[in-house]
């Protein structure tokens, strides 16, 4: 989903491939559903929101949040591969640095390197799984890790936008291209990344506003 498929999309000579698109969309839906179910299992606020009065809006915002995050991550990896093309070693290095940021944040907050951190860092490469954690004794550490990962992802997002814009500009300046659909694909990736980034920001804002409201109501009830 993150490595081969995005670059294959740019290499396709036909405007569309039904089998490839269907397979990719199915994989995407499975990943989003997995992230949504994970949030439901580790966040009491998410569970409360799924059962509340505005549960339809909450569920939709939650799904959009995770879906837009995964779209951004796939396009960020694609942008890194485009920026380093055709040097495969640089591609691997760029992706490893991206992965290492999440691993380092997890190890830093846990206090030491551990196999558990390595195991958790693999899905964290695709989605910030600690985003909605609101239970457990390590809540403050989890939130700090989320901030570190978010800052790194914001920088990657801006660099990805710049990469797609530069590559699209270079493709428009070329007299001939082996793929006549390359320029529309690059601009499509640029627009999709920008739209997914805005969707991720606003859906997270709505969810966090709902979570803060529920926390405040809960504290008043306890008092």
JSON list of C-alpha atoms in Angstrom, two decimals:
[
{"chain": "A", "resi": 1, "resn": "UNK", "atom": "CA", "xyz": [0.00, 0.00, 0.00]},
{"chain": "A", "resi": 2, "resn": "UNK", "atom": "CA", "xyz": [2.77, 2.48, 0.88]},
{"chain": "A", "resi": 3, "resn": "UNK", "atom": "CA", "xyz": [5.66, 1.41, -1.35]},
{"chain": "A", "resi": 4, "resn": "UNK", "atom": "CA", "xyz": [4.89, -0.43, -4.57]},
{"chain": "A", "resi": 5, "resn": "UNK", "atom": "CA", "xyz": [1.33, 0.62, -5.35]},
{"chain": "A", "resi": 6, "resn": "UNK", "atom": "CA", "xyz": [1.74, 4.44, -5.37]},
{"chain": "A", "resi": 7, "resn": "UNK", "atom": "CA", "xyz": [4.69, 4.33, -7.76]},
{"chain": "A", "resi": 8, "resn": "UNK", "atom": "CA", "xyz": [2.90, 1.74, -9.91]},
{"chain": "A", "resi": 9, "resn": "UNK", "atom": "CA", "xyz": [0.09, 4.28, -10.26]},
{"chain": "A", "resi": 10, "resn": "UNK", "atom": "CA", "xyz": [2.52, 6.71, -11.90]},
{"chain": "A", "resi": 11, "resn": "UNK", "atom": "CA", "xyz": [3.99, 3.97, -14.12]},
{"chain": "A", "resi": 12, "resn": "UNK", "atom": "CA", "xyz": [0.68, 2.81, -15.58]},
{"chain": "A", "resi": 13, "resn": "UNK", "atom": "CA", "xyz": [0.42, 3.72, -19.26]},
{"chain": "A", "resi": 14, "resn": "UNK", "atom": "CA", "xyz": [-3.36, 3.32, -19.34]},
{"chain": "A", "resi": 15, "resn": "UNK", "atom": "CA", "xyz": [-5.64, 5.94, -17.77]},
{"chain": "A", "resi": 16, "resn": "UNK", "atom": "CA", "xyz": [-7.07, 3.33, -15.41]},
{"chain": "A", "resi": 17, "resn": "UNK", "atom": "CA", "xyz": [-6.85, -0.34, -14.52]},
{"chain": "A", "resi": 18, "resn": "UNK", "atom": "CA", "xyz": [-10.02, -1.73, -12.92]},
{"chain": "A", "resi": 19, "resn": "UNK", "atom": "CA", "xyz": [-8.35, -4.72, -11.24]},
{"chain": "A", "resi": 20, "resn": "UNK", "atom": "CA", "xyz": [-5.49, -2.67, -9.81]},
{"chain": "A", "resi": 21, "resn": "UNK", "atom": "CA", "xyz": [-7.77, 0.10, -8.56]},
{"chain": "A", "resi": 22, "resn": "UNK", "atom": "CA", "xyz": [-10.22, -2.37, -6.98]},
{"chain": "A", "resi": 23, "resn": "UNK", "atom": "CA", "xyz": [-7.43, -4.19, -5.16]},
{"chain": "A", "resi": 24, "resn": "UNK", "atom": "CA", "xyz": [-5.90, -0.95, -3.91]},
{"chain": "A", "resi": 25, "resn": "UNK", "atom": "CA", "xyz": [-9.24, 0.40, -2.69]},
{"chain": "A", "resi": 26, "resn": "UNK", "atom": "CA", "xyz": [-9.99, -2.85, -0.86]},
{"chain": "A", "resi": 27, "resn": "UNK", "atom": "CA", "xyz": [-6.60, -2.72, 0.87]},
{"chain": "A", "resi": 28, "resn": "UNK", "atom": "CA", "xyz": [-7.20, 0.90, 1.76]},
{"chain": "A", "resi": 29, "resn": "UNK", "atom": "CA", "xyz": [-10.60, 0.10, 3.30]},
{"chain": "A", "resi": 30, "resn": "UNK", "atom": "CA", "xyz": [-9.10, -2.75, 5.37]},
{"chain": "A", "resi": 31, "resn": "UNK", "atom": "CA", "xyz": [-6.35, -0.47, 6.72]},
{"chain": "A", "resi": 32, "resn": "UNK", "atom": "CA", "xyz": [-8.78, 2.32, 7.61]},
{"chain": "A", "resi": 33, "resn": "UNK", "atom": "CA", "xyz": [-11.15, -0.13, 9.30]},
{"chain": "A", "resi": 34, "resn": "UNK", "atom": "CA", "xyz": [-8.25, -1.57, 11.30]},
{"chain": "A", "resi": 35, "resn": "UNK", "atom": "CA", "xyz": [-7.21, 1.89, 12.52]},
{"chain": "A", "resi": 36, "resn": "UNK", "atom": "CA", "xyz": [-10.81, 2.76, 13.44]},
{"chain": "A", "resi": 37, "resn": "UNK", "atom": "CA", "xyz": [-11.24, -0.49, 15.40]},
{"chain": "A", "resi": 38, "resn": "UNK", "atom": "CA", "xyz": [-7.91, 0.07, 17.17]},
{"chain": "A", "resi": 39, "resn": "UNK", "atom": "CA", "xyz": [-9.02, 3.55, 18.27]},
{"chain": "A", "resi": 40, "resn": "UNK", "atom": "CA", "xyz": [-12.30, 2.08, 19.51]},
{"chain": "A", "resi": 41, "resn": "UNK", "atom": "CA", "xyz": [-10.41, -0.45, 21.64]},
{"chain": "A", "resi": 42, "resn": "UNK", "atom": "CA", "xyz": [-8.01, 2.00, 23.33]},
{"chain": "A", "resi": 43, "resn": "UNK", "atom": "CA", "xyz": [-10.12, 5.14, 23.78]},
{"chain": "A", "resi": 44, "resn": "UNK", "atom": "CA", "xyz": [-13.12, 5.39, 26.07]},
{"chain": "A", "resi": 45, "resn": "UNK", "atom": "CA", "xyz": [-14.00, 8.74, 24.50]},
{"chain": "A", "resi": 46, "resn": "UNK", "atom": "CA", "xyz": [-14.13, 7.18, 21.04]},
{"chain": "A", "resi": 47, "resn": "UNK", "atom": "CA", "xyz": [-16.40, 4.45, 22.39]},
{"chain": "A", "resi": 48, "resn": "UNK", "atom": "CA", "xyz": [-18.61, 7.06, 24.04]},
{"chain": "A", "resi": 49, "resn": "UNK", "atom": "CA", "xyz": [-18.77, 9.06, 20.82]},
{"chain": "A", "resi": 50, "resn": "UNK", "atom": "CA", "xyz": [-19.81, 6.00, 18.82]},
{"chain": "A", "resi": 51, "resn": "UNK", "atom": "CA", "xyz": [-22.77, 5.55, 21.16]},
{"chain": "A", "resi": 52, "resn": "UNK", "atom": "CA", "xyz": [-23.69, 9.19, 21.75]},
{"chain": "A", "resi": 53, "resn": "UNK", "atom": "CA", "xyz": [-26.49, 11.32, 20.33]},
{"chain": "A", "resi": 54, "resn": "UNK", "atom": "CA", "xyz": [-24.36, 12.61, 17.44]},
{"chain": "A", "resi": 55, "resn": "UNK", "atom": "CA", "xyz": [-22.87, 9.18, 16.73]},
{"chain": "A", "resi": 56, "resn": "UNK", "atom": "CA", "xyz": [-23.40, 9.34, 12.96]},
{"chain": "A", "resi": 57, "resn": "UNK", "atom": "CA", "xyz": [-21.43, 12.58, 12.64]},
{"chain": "A", "resi": 58, "resn": "UNK", "atom": "CA", "xyz": [-18.80, 11.29, 15.07]},
{"chain": "A", "resi": 59, "resn": "UNK", "atom": "CA", "xyz": [-18.36, 7.98, 13.23]},
{"chain": "A", "resi": 60, "resn": "UNK", "atom": "CA", "xyz": [-18.09, 9.75, 9.89]},
{"chain": "A", "resi": 61, "resn": "UNK", "atom": "CA", "xyz": [-15.54, 12.24, 11.24]},
{"chain": "A", "resi": 62, "resn": "UNK", "atom": "CA", "xyz": [-13.52, 9.41, 12.75]},
{"chain": "A", "resi": 63, "resn": "UNK", "atom": "CA", "xyz": [-13.50, 7.43, 9.51]},
{"chain": "A", "resi": 64, "resn": "UNK", "atom": "CA", "xyz": [-12.55, 10.53, 7.47]},
{"chain": "A", "resi": 65, "resn": "UNK", "atom": "CA", "xyz": [-9.76, 11.31, 9.93]},
{"chain": "A", "resi": 66, "resn": "UNK", "atom": "CA", "xyz": [-8.12, 7.92, 9.58]},
{"chain": "A", "resi": 67, "resn": "UNK", "atom": "CA", "xyz": [-8.78, 7.65, 5.83]},
{"chain": "A", "resi": 68, "resn": "UNK", "atom": "CA", "xyz": [-7.27, 11.06, 5.08]},
{"chain": "A", "resi": 69, "resn": "UNK", "atom": "CA", "xyz": [-4.27, 10.28, 7.31]},
{"chain": "A", "resi": 70, "resn": "UNK", "atom": "CA", "xyz": [-3.52, 7.07, 5.39]},
{"chain": "A", "resi": 71, "resn": "UNK", "atom": "CA", "xyz": [-3.94, 8.84, 2.05]},
{"chain": "A", "resi": 72, "resn": "UNK", "atom": "CA", "xyz": [-1.47, 11.51, 3.17]},
{"chain": "A", "resi": 73, "resn": "UNK", "atom": "CA", "xyz": [1.02, 8.90, 4.32]},
{"chain": "A", "resi": 74, "resn": "UNK", "atom": "CA", "xyz": [0.85, 6.97, 1.04]},
{"chain": "A", "resi": 75, "resn": "UNK", "atom": "CA", "xyz": [1.37, 10.16, -0.97]},
{"chain": "A", "resi": 76, "resn": "UNK", "atom": "CA", "xyz": [4.22, 11.26, 1.31]},
{"chain": "A", "resi": 77, "resn": "UNK", "atom": "CA", "xyz": [6.03, 7.97, 0.65]},
{"chain": "A", "resi": 78, "resn": "UNK", "atom": "CA", "xyz": [5.38, 8.39, -3.07]},
{"chain": "A", "resi": 79, "resn": "UNK", "atom": "CA", "xyz": [6.80, 11.93, -2.96]},
{"chain": "A", "resi": 80, "resn": "UNK", "atom": "CA", "xyz": [9.93, 10.68, -1.20]},
{"chain": "A", "resi": 81, "resn": "UNK", "atom": "CA", "xyz": [10.38, 8.04, -3.90]},
{"chain": "A", "resi": 82, "resn": "UNK", "atom": "CA", "xyz": [9.88, 10.63, -6.63]},
{"chain": "A", "resi": 83, "resn": "UNK", "atom": "CA", "xyz": [12.39, 12.99, -5.03]},
{"chain": "A", "resi": 84, "resn": "UNK", "atom": "CA", "xyz": [15.04, 10.24, -4.80]},
{"chain": "A", "resi": 85, "resn": "UNK", "atom": "CA", "xyz": [14.33, 8.60, -8.17]},
{"chain": "A", "resi": 86, "resn": "UNK", "atom": "CA", "xyz": [16.25, 6.85, -9.75]},
{"chain": "A", "resi": 87, "resn": "UNK", "atom": "CA", "xyz": [18.56, 6.33, -6.75]},
{"chain": "A", "resi": 88, "resn": "UNK", "atom": "CA", "xyz": [17.06, 3.34, -4.94]},
{"chain": "A", "resi": 89, "resn": "UNK", "atom": "CA", "xyz": [19.48, 3.64, -2.01]},
{"chain": "A", "resi": 90, "resn": "UNK", "atom": "CA", "xyz": [18.30, 7.18, -1.32]},
{"chain": "A", "resi": 91, "resn": "UNK", "atom": "CA", "xyz": [14.68, 6.00, -1.50]},
{"chain": "A", "resi": 92, "resn": "UNK", "atom": "CA", "xyz": [15.34, 3.40, 1.18]},
{"chain": "A", "resi": 93, "resn": "UNK", "atom": "CA", "xyz": [17.21, 5.94, 3.31]},
{"chain": "A", "resi": 94, "resn": "UNK", "atom": "CA", "xyz": [14.40, 8.51, 3.09]},
{"chain": "A", "resi": 95, "resn": "UNK", "atom": "CA", "xyz": [11.77, 5.93, 4.06]},
{"chain": "A", "resi": 96, "resn": "UNK", "atom": "CA", "xyz": [13.94, 4.60, 6.88]},
{"chain": "A", "resi": 97, "resn": "UNK", "atom": "CA", "xyz": [14.38, 8.10, 8.31]},
{"chain": "A", "resi": 98, "resn": "UNK", "atom": "CA", "xyz": [10.61, 8.55, 8.20]},
{"chain": "A", "resi": 99, "resn": "UNK", "atom": "CA", "xyz": [10.13, 5.23, 10.00]},
{"chain": "A", "resi": 100, "resn": "UNK", "atom": "CA", "xyz": [12.93, 5.95, 12.49]},
{"chain": "A", "resi": 101, "resn": "UNK", "atom": "CA", "xyz": [11.23, 9.15, 13.69]},
{"chain": "A", "resi": 102, "resn": "UNK", "atom": "CA", "xyz": [8.28, 7.13, 14.97]},
{"chain": "A", "resi": 103, "resn": "UNK", "atom": "CA", "xyz": [10.52, 4.46, 16.47]},
{"chain": "A", "resi": 104, "resn": "UNK", "atom": "CA", "xyz": [12.71, 7.06, 18.20]},
{"chain": "A", "resi": 105, "resn": "UNK", "atom": "CA", "xyz": [9.66, 8.81, 19.67]},
{"chain": "A", "resi": 106, "resn": "UNK", "atom": "CA", "xyz": [8.34, 5.53, 21.08]},
{"chain": "A", "resi": 107, "resn": "UNK", "atom": "CA", "xyz": [11.73, 4.51, 22.51]},
{"chain": "A", "resi": 108, "resn": "UNK", "atom": "CA", "xyz": [12.28, 7.98, 24.00]},
{"chain": "A", "resi": 109, "resn": "UNK", "atom": "CA", "xyz": [8.98, 7.94, 25.86]},
{"chain": "A", "resi": 110, "resn": "UNK", "atom": "CA", "xyz": [9.34, 4.33, 27.01]},
{"chain": "A", "resi": 111, "resn": "UNK", "atom": "CA", "xyz": [12.82, 5.12, 28.35]},
{"chain": "A", "resi": 112, "resn": "UNK", "atom": "CA", "xyz": [14.74, 2.48, 26.41]},
{"chain": "A", "resi": 113, "resn": "UNK", "atom": "CA", "xyz": [14.89, 0.55, 23.16]},
{"chain": "A", "resi": 114, "resn": "UNK", "atom": "CA", "xyz": [12.61, -2.49, 23.20]},
{"chain": "A", "resi": 115, "resn": "UNK", "atom": "CA", "xyz": [11.16, -5.03, 20.80]},
{"chain": "A", "resi": 116, "resn": "UNK", "atom": "CA", "xyz": [7.71, -3.83, 21.79]},
{"chain": "A", "resi": 117, "resn": "UNK", "atom": "CA", "xyz": [8.58, -0.36, 20.49]},
{"chain": "A", "resi": 118, "resn": "UNK", "atom": "CA", "xyz": [9.85, -1.89, 17.24]},
{"chain": "A", "resi": 119, "resn": "UNK", "atom": "CA", "xyz": [6.63, -3.88, 16.87]},
{"chain": "A", "resi": 120, "resn": "UNK", "atom": "CA", "xyz": [4.40, -0.86, 17.53]},
{"chain": "A", "resi": 121, "resn": "UNK", "atom": "CA", "xyz": [6.47, 1.42, 15.27]},
{"chain": "A", "resi": 122, "resn": "UNK", "atom": "CA", "xyz": [5.55, -0.62, 12.17]},
{"chain": "A", "resi": 123, "resn": "UNK", "atom": "CA", "xyz": [1.84, 0.36, 12.11]},
{"chain": "A", "resi": 124, "resn": "UNK", "atom": "CA", "xyz": [2.76, 3.82, 13.44]},
{"chain": "A", "resi": 125, "resn": "UNK", "atom": "CA", "xyz": [4.60, 4.36, 10.15]},
{"chain": "A", "resi": 126, "resn": "UNK", "atom": "CA", "xyz": [1.20, 4.38, 8.45]},
{"chain": "A", "resi": 127, "resn": "UNK", "atom": "CA", "xyz": [-1.00, 5.95, 11.12]},
{"chain": "A", "resi": 128, "resn": "UNK", "atom": "CA", "xyz": [-0.41, 7.71, 14.41]},
{"chain": "A", "resi": 129, "resn": "UNK", "atom": "CA", "xyz": [-2.07, 5.07, 16.58]},
{"chain": "A", "resi": 130, "resn": "UNK", "atom": "CA", "xyz": [-1.49, 7.03, 19.79]},
{"chain": "A", "resi": 131, "resn": "UNK", "atom": "CA", "xyz": [-3.59, 9.94, 18.57]},
{"chain": "A", "resi": 132, "resn": "UNK", "atom": "CA", "xyz": [-6.74, 9.18, 20.59]},
{"chain": "A", "resi": 133, "resn": "UNK", "atom": "CA", "xyz": [-5.32, 7.29, 23.57]},
{"chain": "A", "resi": 134, "resn": "UNK", "atom": "CA", "xyz": [-7.01, 8.56, 26.73]},
{"chain": "A", "resi": 135, "resn": "UNK", "atom": "CA", "xyz": [-6.52, 5.63, 29.11]},
{"chain": "A", "resi": 136, "resn": "UNK", "atom": "CA", "xyz": [-3.57, 4.15, 30.98]},
{"chain": "A", "resi": 137, "resn": "UNK", "atom": "CA", "xyz": [-0.77, 5.32, 33.23]},
{"chain": "A", "resi": 138, "resn": "UNK", "atom": "CA", "xyz": [1.44, 6.41, 30.31]},
{"chain": "A", "resi": 139, "resn": "UNK", "atom": "CA", "xyz": [-1.09, 8.91, 28.96]},
{"chain": "A", "resi": 140, "resn": "UNK", "atom": "CA", "xyz": [1.23, 11.93, 29.20]},
{"chain": "A", "resi": 141, "resn": "UNK", "atom": "CA", "xyz": [4.06, 10.05, 27.47]},
{"chain": "A", "resi": 142, "resn": "UNK", "atom": "CA", "xyz": [1.74, 8.90, 24.70]},
{"chain": "A", "resi": 143, "resn": "UNK", "atom": "CA", "xyz": [0.60, 12.47, 24.08]},
{"chain": "A", "resi": 144, "resn": "UNK", "atom": "CA", "xyz": [4.19, 13.70, 23.86]},
{"chain": "A", "resi": 145, "resn": "UNK", "atom": "CA", "xyz": [4.95, 10.97, 21.33]},
{"chain": "A", "resi": 146, "resn": "UNK", "atom": "CA", "xyz": [1.91, 12.05, 19.34]},
{"chain": "A", "resi": 147, "resn": "UNK", "atom": "CA", "xyz": [3.20, 15.65, 19.24]},
{"chain": "A", "resi": 148, "resn": "UNK", "atom": "CA", "xyz": [6.64, 14.55, 18.03]},
{"chain": "A", "resi": 149, "resn": "UNK", "atom": "CA", "xyz": [5.17, 12.37, 15.30]},
{"chain": "A", "resi": 150, "resn": "UNK", "atom": "CA", "xyz": [2.73, 15.10, 14.26]},
{"chain": "A", "resi": 151, "resn": "UNK", "atom": "CA", "xyz": [5.51, 17.65, 13.84]},
{"chain": "A", "resi": 152, "resn": "UNK", "atom": "CA", "xyz": [7.53, 15.23, 11.70]},
{"chain": "A", "resi": 153, "resn": "UNK", "atom": "CA", "xyz": [4.47, 14.37, 9.60]},
{"chain": "A", "resi": 154, "resn": "UNK", "atom": "CA", "xyz": [3.67, 18.06, 9.04]},
{"chain": "A", "resi": 155, "resn": "UNK", "atom": "CA", "xyz": [7.18, 18.65, 7.70]},
{"chain": "A", "resi": 156, "resn": "UNK", "atom": "CA", "xyz": [6.88, 15.58, 5.46]},
{"chain": "A", "resi": 157, "resn": "UNK", "atom": "CA", "xyz": [3.51, 16.85, 4.25]},
{"chain": "A", "resi": 158, "resn": "UNK", "atom": "CA", "xyz": [4.96, 20.21, 3.18]},
{"chain": "A", "resi": 159, "resn": "UNK", "atom": "CA", "xyz": [7.93, 18.55, 1.48]},
{"chain": "A", "resi": 160, "resn": "UNK", "atom": "CA", "xyz": [5.59, 16.18, -0.36]},
{"chain": "A", "resi": 161, "resn": "UNK", "atom": "CA", "xyz": [3.50, 19.09, -1.66]},
{"chain": "A", "resi": 162, "resn": "UNK", "atom": "CA", "xyz": [6.67, 20.79, -2.89]},
{"chain": "A", "resi": 163, "resn": "UNK", "atom": "CA", "xyz": [7.93, 17.59, -4.53]},
{"chain": "A", "resi": 164, "resn": "UNK", "atom": "CA", "xyz": [4.72, 16.98, -6.48]},
{"chain": "A", "resi": 165, "resn": "UNK", "atom": "CA", "xyz": [4.58, 20.61, -7.60]},
{"chain": "A", "resi": 166, "resn": "UNK", "atom": "CA", "xyz": [8.21, 20.58, -8.80]},
{"chain": "A", "resi": 167, "resn": "UNK", "atom": "CA", "xyz": [7.83, 17.26, -10.62]},
{"chain": "A", "resi": 168, "resn": "UNK", "atom": "CA", "xyz": [4.59, 18.41, -12.25]},
{"chain": "A", "resi": 169, "resn": "UNK", "atom": "CA", "xyz": [6.28, 21.63, -13.36]},
{"chain": "A", "resi": 170, "resn": "UNK", "atom": "CA", "xyz": [9.20, 19.67, -14.83]},
{"chain": "A", "resi": 171, "resn": "UNK", "atom": "CA", "xyz": [6.81, 17.30, -16.61]},
{"chain": "A", "resi": 172, "resn": "UNK", "atom": "CA", "xyz": [4.91, 20.23, -18.14]},
{"chain": "A", "resi": 173, "resn": "UNK", "atom": "CA", "xyz": [8.17, 21.66, -19.50]},
{"chain": "A", "resi": 174, "resn": "UNK", "atom": "CA", "xyz": [9.11, 18.41, -21.26]},
{"chain": "A", "resi": 175, "resn": "UNK", "atom": "CA", "xyz": [8.30, 18.34, -24.97]},
{"chain": "A", "resi": 176, "resn": "UNK", "atom": "CA", "xyz": [7.41, 14.65, -25.04]},
{"chain": "A", "resi": 177, "resn": "UNK", "atom": "CA", "xyz": [6.68, 12.06, -22.38]},
{"chain": "A", "resi": 178, "resn": "UNK", "atom": "CA", "xyz": [6.40, 8.28, -22.50]},
{"chain": "A", "resi": 179, "resn": "UNK", "atom": "CA", "xyz": [3.25, 8.53, -20.39]},
{"chain": "A", "resi": 180, "resn": "UNK", "atom": "CA", "xyz": [0.74, 11.10, -21.71]},
{"chain": "A", "resi": 181, "resn": "UNK", "atom": "CA", "xyz": [-1.15, 10.85, -18.43]},
{"chain": "A", "resi": 182, "resn": "UNK", "atom": "CA", "xyz": [1.85, 11.62, -16.21]},
{"chain": "A", "resi": 183, "resn": "UNK", "atom": "CA", "xyz": [1.13, 15.32, -15.79]},
{"chain": "A", "resi": 184, "resn": "UNK", "atom": "CA", "xyz": [-2.56, 14.83, -14.85]},
{"chain": "A", "resi": 185, "resn": "UNK", "atom": "CA", "xyz": [-1.51, 12.11, -12.40]},
{"chain": "A", "resi": 186, "resn": "UNK", "atom": "CA", "xyz": [1.05, 14.38, -10.72]},
{"chain": "A", "resi": 187, "resn": "UNK", "atom": "CA", "xyz": [-1.41, 17.24, -10.41]},
{"chain": "A", "resi": 188, "resn": "UNK", "atom": "CA", "xyz": [-4.01, 14.76, -9.19]},
{"chain": "A", "resi": 189, "resn": "UNK", "atom": "CA", "xyz": [-1.62, 13.58, -6.47]},
{"chain": "A", "resi": 190, "resn": "UNK", "atom": "CA", "xyz": [-0.88, 17.19, -5.51]},
{"chain": "A", "resi": 191, "resn": "UNK", "atom": "CA", "xyz": [-4.58, 18.12, -5.22]},
{"chain": "A", "resi": 192, "resn": "UNK", "atom": "CA", "xyz": [-5.44, 14.87, -3.42]},
{"chain": "A", "resi": 193, "resn": "UNK", "atom": "CA", "xyz": [-2.64, 15.39, -0.89]},
{"chain": "A", "resi": 194, "resn": "UNK", "atom": "CA", "xyz": [-3.73, 18.97, -0.19]},
{"chain": "A", "resi": 195, "resn": "UNK", "atom": "CA", "xyz": [-7.39, 17.97, 0.18]},
{"chain": "A", "resi": 196, "resn": "UNK", "atom": "CA", "xyz": [-6.53, 14.96, 2.38]},
{"chain": "A", "resi": 197, "resn": "UNK", "atom": "CA", "xyz": [-4.36, 17.16, 4.58]},
{"chain": "A", "resi": 198, "resn": "UNK", "atom": "CA", "xyz": [-7.18, 19.66, 5.11]},
{"chain": "A", "resi": 199, "resn": "UNK", "atom": "CA", "xyz": [-9.67, 16.86, 5.74]},
{"chain": "A", "resi": 200, "resn": "UNK", "atom": "CA", "xyz": [-7.36, 15.28, 8.30]},
{"chain": "A", "resi": 201, "resn": "UNK", "atom": "CA", "xyz": [-6.90, 18.60, 10.11]},
{"chain": "A", "resi": 202, "resn": "UNK", "atom": "CA", "xyz": [-10.60, 19.45, 10.32]},
{"chain": "A", "resi": 203, "resn": "UNK", "atom": "CA", "xyz": [-11.75, 15.94, 11.24]},
{"chain": "A", "resi": 204, "resn": "UNK", "atom": "CA", "xyz": [-9.15, 15.76, 14.01]},
{"chain": "A", "resi": 205, "resn": "UNK", "atom": "CA", "xyz": [-10.26, 19.17, 15.25]},
{"chain": "A", "resi": 206, "resn": "UNK", "atom": "CA", "xyz": [-13.90, 18.01, 15.41]},
{"chain": "A", "resi": 207, "resn": "UNK", "atom": "CA", "xyz": [-12.98, 14.79, 17.20]},
{"chain": "A", "resi": 208, "resn": "UNK", "atom": "CA", "xyz": [-10.70, 16.49, 19.73]},
{"chain": "A", "resi": 209, "resn": "UNK", "atom": "CA", "xyz": [-13.35, 19.16, 20.38]},
{"chain": "A", "resi": 210, "resn": "UNK", "atom": "CA", "xyz": [-15.81, 16.36, 21.07]},
{"chain": "A", "resi": 211, "resn": "UNK", "atom": "CA", "xyz": [-13.29, 14.59, 23.31]},
{"chain": "A", "resi": 212, "resn": "UNK", "atom": "CA", "xyz": [-12.51, 17.78, 25.29]},
{"chain": "A", "resi": 213, "resn": "UNK", "atom": "CA", "xyz": [-16.24, 18.43, 25.72]},
{"chain": "A", "resi": 214, "resn": "UNK", "atom": "CA", "xyz": [-16.83, 14.92, 26.99]},
{"chain": "A", "resi": 215, "resn": "UNK", "atom": "CA", "xyz": [-13.86, 15.19, 29.36]},
{"chain": "A", "resi": 216, "resn": "UNK", "atom": "CA", "xyz": [-15.20, 18.41, 30.80]},
{"chain": "A", "resi": 217, "resn": "UNK", "atom": "CA", "xyz": [-18.69, 16.91, 31.26]},
{"chain": "A", "resi": 218, "resn": "UNK", "atom": "CA", "xyz": [-17.18, 13.85, 32.89]},
{"chain": "A", "resi": 219, "resn": "UNK", "atom": "CA", "xyz": [-15.16, 15.91, 35.36]},
{"chain": "A", "resi": 220, "resn": "UNK", "atom": "CA", "xyz": [-18.24, 17.98, 36.26]},
{"chain": "A", "resi": 221, "resn": "UNK", "atom": "CA", "xyz": [-20.25, 14.80, 36.79]},
{"chain": "A", "resi": 222, "resn": "UNK", "atom": "CA", "xyz": [-17.58, 13.35, 39.07]},
{"chain": "A", "resi": 223, "resn": "UNK", "atom": "CA", "xyz": [-17.52, 16.52, 41.14]}
]
